């Protein structure tokens, strides 16, 4: 089966601290990978997507960055967190044939 | 910016009743997808309807698509408590970029 792992599941960080959220995918090669953010009670905002190692496209300019060091690893980072970075971060893999997204269980970030 | 917008924002129904929610979008699409999200969890894909399809069924789910009105509806028949969740539509113009609406929160009362 194709599984998406995200960690940490929950994170509380002070303003100005760095961030690293990790997403790994099992069972598939060269997947399209996505990072979405969901604010409380809101829809999903596409942050980054990647079609291959080292290939990152940014959708929204902000103080977050993404990297894809390995085929099945997608990392979301920040050097200095802002209060507005709080939210639920979801990693997803895309099924190439249909375009369907398969999501991980998310990482909930609270910036204080 | 969000491409799809769901309506209503929230829906409360009695178990056994049907739940209908709508999605409107702004530009031409390749396909439209519906997802479910249980509280605090990731999204789960429910159904995909292509732009050349008008209706699709999956179990108790029925999705319609009207490209002339740029709208879609999701019908859940004979609702159950387990259907309590938020439902999102997502549209794709370019297949690798899905744009999500803000969702409809459905509460099924026992």
PDB file of N, CA and C in Angstrom, chain A residues 32 34 36 38 41-44 46 49 59 88 90 94 97-106 108, chain B residues 2 31 33 35 37 39-45 48 50 88 94-103:
ATOM      1  N   UNK A  32       4.322  12.931  -7.484  1.00  0.00           N
ATOM      2  CA  UNK A  32       4.116  14.368  -7.309  1.00  0.00           C
ATOM      3  C   UNK A  32       3.712  14.569  -5.849  1.00  0.00           C
ATOM      4  N   UNK A  34       2.895  17.343  -2.510  1.00  0.00           N
ATOM      5  CA  UNK A  34       2.316  18.653  -2.223  1.00  0.00           C
ATOM      6  C   UNK A  34       2.370  18.951  -0.729  1.00  0.00           C
ATOM      7  N   UNK A  36       0.119  21.430   1.715  1.00  0.00           N
ATOM      8  CA  UNK A  36      -1.004  22.338   1.880  1.00  0.00           C
ATOM      9  C   UNK A  36      -1.036  22.809   3.339  1.00  0.00           C
ATOM     10  N   UNK A  38      -3.853  24.384   6.199  1.00  0.00           N
ATOM     11  CA  UNK A  38      -5.260  24.605   6.496  1.00  0.00           C
ATOM     12  C   UNK A  38      -5.361  25.406   7.787  1.00  0.00           C
ATOM     13  N   UNK A  41     -10.838  25.869  10.553  1.00  0.00           N
ATOM     14  CA  UNK A  41     -12.142  26.042   9.936  1.00  0.00           C
ATOM     15  C   UNK A  41     -12.114  26.536   8.502  1.00  0.00           C
ATOM     16  N   UNK A  42     -10.992  26.399   7.861  1.00  0.00           N
ATOM     17  CA  UNK A  42     -10.865  26.931   6.499  1.00  0.00           C
ATOM     18  C   UNK A  42     -10.507  25.823   5.515  1.00  0.00           C
ATOM     19  N   UNK A  43     -10.439  26.215   4.262  1.00  0.00           N
ATOM     20  CA  UNK A  43     -10.028  25.286   3.227  1.00  0.00           C
ATOM     21  C   UNK A  43      -8.524  25.151   3.171  1.00  0.00           C
ATOM     22  N   UNK A  44      -8.070  24.480   2.130  1.00  0.00           N
ATOM     23  CA  UNK A  44      -6.650  24.198   2.004  1.00  0.00           C
ATOM     24  C   UNK A  44      -5.978  25.206   1.085  1.00  0.00           C
ATOM     25  N   UNK A  46      -2.633  25.765  -1.089  1.00  0.00           N
ATOM     26  CA  UNK A  46      -1.470  25.090  -1.656  1.00  0.00           C
ATOM     27  C   UNK A  46      -0.230  25.932  -1.414  1.00  0.00           C
ATOM     28  N   UNK A  49       4.591  22.434  -4.399  1.00  0.00           N
ATOM     29  CA  UNK A  49       4.467  21.118  -4.992  1.00  0.00           C
ATOM     30  C   UNK A  49       5.770  20.769  -5.680  1.00  0.00           C
ATOM     31  N   UNK A  59       3.784  28.290  -4.418  1.00  0.00           N
ATOM     32  CA  UNK A  59       2.527  28.911  -4.818  1.00  0.00           C
ATOM     33  C   UNK A  59       2.285  30.241  -4.117  1.00  0.00           C
ATOM     34  N   UNK A  88      -2.655  23.730  10.225  1.00  0.00           N
ATOM     35  CA  UNK A  88      -2.594  22.284  10.032  1.00  0.00           C
ATOM     36  C   UNK A  88      -1.940  22.060   8.673  1.00  0.00           C
ATOM     37  N   UNK A  90      -0.579  19.719   5.701  1.00  0.00           N
ATOM     38  CA  UNK A  90      -0.895  18.429   5.102  1.00  0.00           C
ATOM     39  C   UNK A  90       0.003  18.169   3.910  1.00  0.00           C
ATOM     40  N   UNK A  94       0.138  12.661  -5.309  1.00  0.00           N
ATOM     41  CA  UNK A  94      -0.860  12.652  -6.362  1.00  0.00           C
ATOM     42  C   UNK A  94      -0.781  11.390  -7.200  1.00  0.00           C
ATOM     43  N   UNK A  97      -2.383   9.043 -12.830  1.00  0.00           N
ATOM     44  CA  UNK A  97      -3.394   8.746 -13.854  1.00  0.00           C
ATOM     45  C   UNK A  97      -4.694   9.525 -13.654  1.00  0.00           C
ATOM     46  N   UNK A  98      -5.069   9.744 -12.400  1.00  0.00           N
ATOM     47  CA  UNK A  98      -6.372  10.342 -12.130  1.00  0.00           C
ATOM     48  C   UNK A  98      -6.286  11.748 -11.539  1.00  0.00           C
ATOM     49  N   UNK A  99      -5.145  12.102 -11.000  1.00  0.00           N
ATOM     50  CA  UNK A  99      -5.018  13.399 -10.343  1.00  0.00           C
ATOM     51  C   UNK A  99      -5.495  13.409  -8.913  1.00  0.00           C
ATOM     52  N   UNK A 100      -5.966  12.270  -8.412  1.00  0.00           N
ATOM     53  CA  UNK A 100      -6.432  12.204  -7.022  1.00  0.00           C
ATOM     54  C   UNK A 100      -5.274  12.456  -6.075  1.00  0.00           C
ATOM     55  N   UNK A 101      -5.588  13.084  -4.954  1.00  0.00           N
ATOM     56  CA  UNK A 101      -4.592  13.305  -3.916  1.00  0.00           C
ATOM     57  C   UNK A 101      -4.814  12.345  -2.754  1.00  0.00           C
ATOM     58  N   UNK A 102      -3.730  11.823  -2.232  1.00  0.00           N
ATOM     59  CA  UNK A 102      -3.756  10.996  -1.036  1.00  0.00           C
ATOM     60  C   UNK A 102      -2.975  11.741   0.036  1.00  0.00           C
ATOM     61  N   UNK A 103      -3.635  11.974   1.151  1.00  0.00           N
ATOM     62  CA  UNK A 103      -3.080  12.837   2.184  1.00  0.00           C
ATOM     63  C   UNK A 103      -2.504  12.054   3.345  1.00  0.00           C
ATOM     64  N   UNK A 104      -1.493  12.661   3.983  1.00  0.00           N
ATOM     65  CA  UNK A 104      -1.041  12.179   5.270  1.00  0.00           C
ATOM     66  C   UNK A 104      -1.994  12.656   6.354  1.00  0.00           C
ATOM     67  N   UNK A 105      -1.676  12.322   7.600  1.00  0.00           N
ATOM     68  CA  UNK A 105      -2.545  12.662   8.718  1.00  0.00           C
ATOM     69  C   UNK A 105      -2.296  14.074   9.243  1.00  0.00           C
ATOM     70  N   UNK A 106      -1.329  14.763   8.688  1.00  0.00           N
ATOM     71  CA  UNK A 106      -1.146  16.169   9.027  1.00  0.00           C
ATOM     72  C   UNK A 106      -0.248  16.427  10.215  1.00  0.00           C
ATOM     73  N   UNK A 108       0.063  19.461  13.087  1.00  0.00           N
ATOM     74  CA  UNK A 108      -0.571  20.670  13.616  1.00  0.00           C
ATOM     75  C   UNK A 108       0.474  21.533  14.289  1.00  0.00           C
TER      76      UNK A 108
ATOM     77  N   UNK B   2      -8.932  30.652  -3.974  1.00  0.00           N
ATOM     78  CA  UNK B   2      -9.704  29.445  -4.035  1.00  0.00           C
ATOM     79  C   UNK B   2     -10.511  29.416  -5.315  1.00  0.00           C
ATOM     80  N   UNK B  31     -11.157  18.233 -14.222  1.00  0.00           N
ATOM     81  CA  UNK B  31     -12.010  17.362 -13.427  1.00  0.00           C
ATOM     82  C   UNK B  31     -12.339  18.046 -12.115  1.00  0.00           C
ATOM     83  N   UNK B  33     -13.166  17.042  -7.958  1.00  0.00           N
ATOM     84  CA  UNK B  33     -13.071  15.957  -6.983  1.00  0.00           C
ATOM     85  C   UNK B  33     -13.712  16.395  -5.673  1.00  0.00           C
ATOM     86  N   UNK B  35     -13.715  15.514  -1.478  1.00  0.00           N
ATOM     87  CA  UNK B  35     -12.940  14.910  -0.398  1.00  0.00           C
ATOM     88  C   UNK B  35     -13.705  15.060   0.903  1.00  0.00           C
ATOM     89  N   UNK B  37     -13.097  15.169   5.210  1.00  0.00           N
ATOM     90  CA  UNK B  37     -12.121  15.335   6.276  1.00  0.00           C
ATOM     91  C   UNK B  37     -12.809  15.181   7.620  1.00  0.00           C
ATOM     92  N   UNK B  39     -12.592  15.381  11.680  1.00  0.00           N
ATOM     93  CA  UNK B  39     -11.957  16.393  12.521  1.00  0.00           C
ATOM     94  C   UNK B  39     -10.528  16.021  12.883  1.00  0.00           C
ATOM     95  N   UNK B  40      -9.601  16.906  12.566  1.00  0.00           N
ATOM     96  CA  UNK B  40      -8.203  16.704  12.937  1.00  0.00           C
ATOM     97  C   UNK B  40      -7.456  15.676  12.115  1.00  0.00           C
ATOM     98  N   UNK B  41      -8.049  15.244  11.031  1.00  0.00           N
ATOM     99  CA  UNK B  41      -7.414  14.213  10.206  1.00  0.00           C
ATOM    100  C   UNK B  41      -7.078  14.746   8.822  1.00  0.00           C
ATOM    101  N   UNK B  42      -6.375  13.927   8.049  1.00  0.00           N
ATOM    102  CA  UNK B  42      -6.127  14.284   6.664  1.00  0.00           C
ATOM    103  C   UNK B  42      -7.370  14.089   5.821  1.00  0.00           C
ATOM    104  N   UNK B  43      -7.324  14.589   4.585  1.00  0.00           N
ATOM    105  CA  UNK B  43      -8.471  14.454   3.692  1.00  0.00           C
ATOM    106  C   UNK B  43      -8.453  13.088   3.012  1.00  0.00           C
ATOM    107  N   UNK B  44      -9.653  12.609   2.738  1.00  0.00           N
ATOM    108  CA  UNK B  44      -9.811  11.328   2.064  1.00  0.00           C
ATOM    109  C   UNK B  44     -10.581  11.561   0.768  1.00  0.00           C
ATOM    110  N   UNK B  45     -10.049  11.052  -0.329  1.00  0.00           N
ATOM    111  CA  UNK B  45     -10.688  11.216  -1.627  1.00  0.00           C
ATOM    112  C   UNK B  45     -11.978  10.396  -1.681  1.00  0.00           C
ATOM    113  N   UNK B  48     -14.242  11.368  -8.099  1.00  0.00           N
ATOM    114  CA  UNK B  48     -13.741  12.272  -9.138  1.00  0.00           C
ATOM    115  C   UNK B  48     -14.715  12.233 -10.310  1.00  0.00           C
ATOM    116  N   UNK B  50     -15.097  13.806 -14.242  1.00  0.00           N
ATOM    117  CA  UNK B  50     -14.380  14.502 -15.301  1.00  0.00           C
ATOM    118  C   UNK B  50     -15.292  15.536 -15.963  1.00  0.00           C
ATOM    119  N   UNK B  88     -15.091  18.772   1.011  1.00  0.00           N
ATOM    120  CA  UNK B  88     -14.440  19.773   0.172  1.00  0.00           C
ATOM    121  C   UNK B  88     -14.525  19.367  -1.295  1.00  0.00           C
ATOM    122  N   UNK B  94      -5.086  22.431 -14.493  1.00  0.00           N
ATOM    123  CA  UNK B  94      -3.879  21.686 -14.824  1.00  0.00           C
ATOM    124  C   UNK B  94      -3.846  20.523 -13.844  1.00  0.00           C
ATOM    125  N   UNK B  95      -3.676  19.321 -14.295  1.00  0.00           N
ATOM    126  CA  UNK B  95      -3.937  18.148 -13.460  1.00  0.00           C
ATOM    127  C   UNK B  95      -3.103  18.088 -12.199  1.00  0.00           C
ATOM    128  N   UNK B  96      -1.965  18.740 -12.174  1.00  0.00           N
ATOM    129  CA  UNK B  96      -1.152  18.603 -10.979  1.00  0.00           C
ATOM    130  C   UNK B  96      -1.407  19.672  -9.941  1.00  0.00           C
ATOM    131  N   UNK B  97      -2.366  20.552 -10.173  1.00  0.00           N
ATOM    132  CA  UNK B  97      -2.653  21.578  -9.184  1.00  0.00           C
ATOM    133  C   UNK B  97      -4.138  21.574  -8.841  1.00  0.00           C
ATOM    134  N   UNK B  98      -4.445  21.076  -7.657  1.00  0.00           N
ATOM    135  CA  UNK B  98      -5.820  21.062  -7.200  1.00  0.00           C
ATOM    136  C   UNK B  98      -6.085  22.260  -6.310  1.00  0.00           C
ATOM    137  N   UNK B  99      -7.187  22.926  -6.556  1.00  0.00           N
ATOM    138  CA  UNK B  99      -7.589  24.070  -5.759  1.00  0.00           C
ATOM    139  C   UNK B  99      -8.825  23.696  -4.958  1.00  0.00           C
ATOM    140  N   UNK B 100      -8.762  23.888  -3.629  1.00  0.00           N
ATOM    141  CA  UNK B 100      -9.834  23.468  -2.730  1.00  0.00           C
ATOM    142  C   UNK B 100     -10.705  24.641  -2.304  1.00  0.00           C
ATOM    143  N   UNK B 101     -11.986  24.322  -2.066  1.00  0.00           N
ATOM    144  CA  UNK B 101     -12.879  25.285  -1.458  1.00  0.00           C
ATOM    145  C   UNK B 101     -12.739  25.261   0.050  1.00  0.00           C
ATOM    146  N   UNK B 102     -13.578  26.066   0.720  1.00  0.00           N
ATOM    147  CA  UNK B 102     -13.505  26.177   2.185  1.00  0.00           C
ATOM    148  C   UNK B 102     -14.258  25.067   2.896  1.00  0.00           C
ATOM    149  N   UNK B 103     -15.068  24.306   2.160  1.00  0.00           N
ATOM    150  CA  UNK B 103     -15.696  23.136   2.732  1.00  0.00           C
ATOM    151  C   UNK B 103     -17.086  23.355   3.289  1.00  0.00           C
TER     152      UNK B 103
END
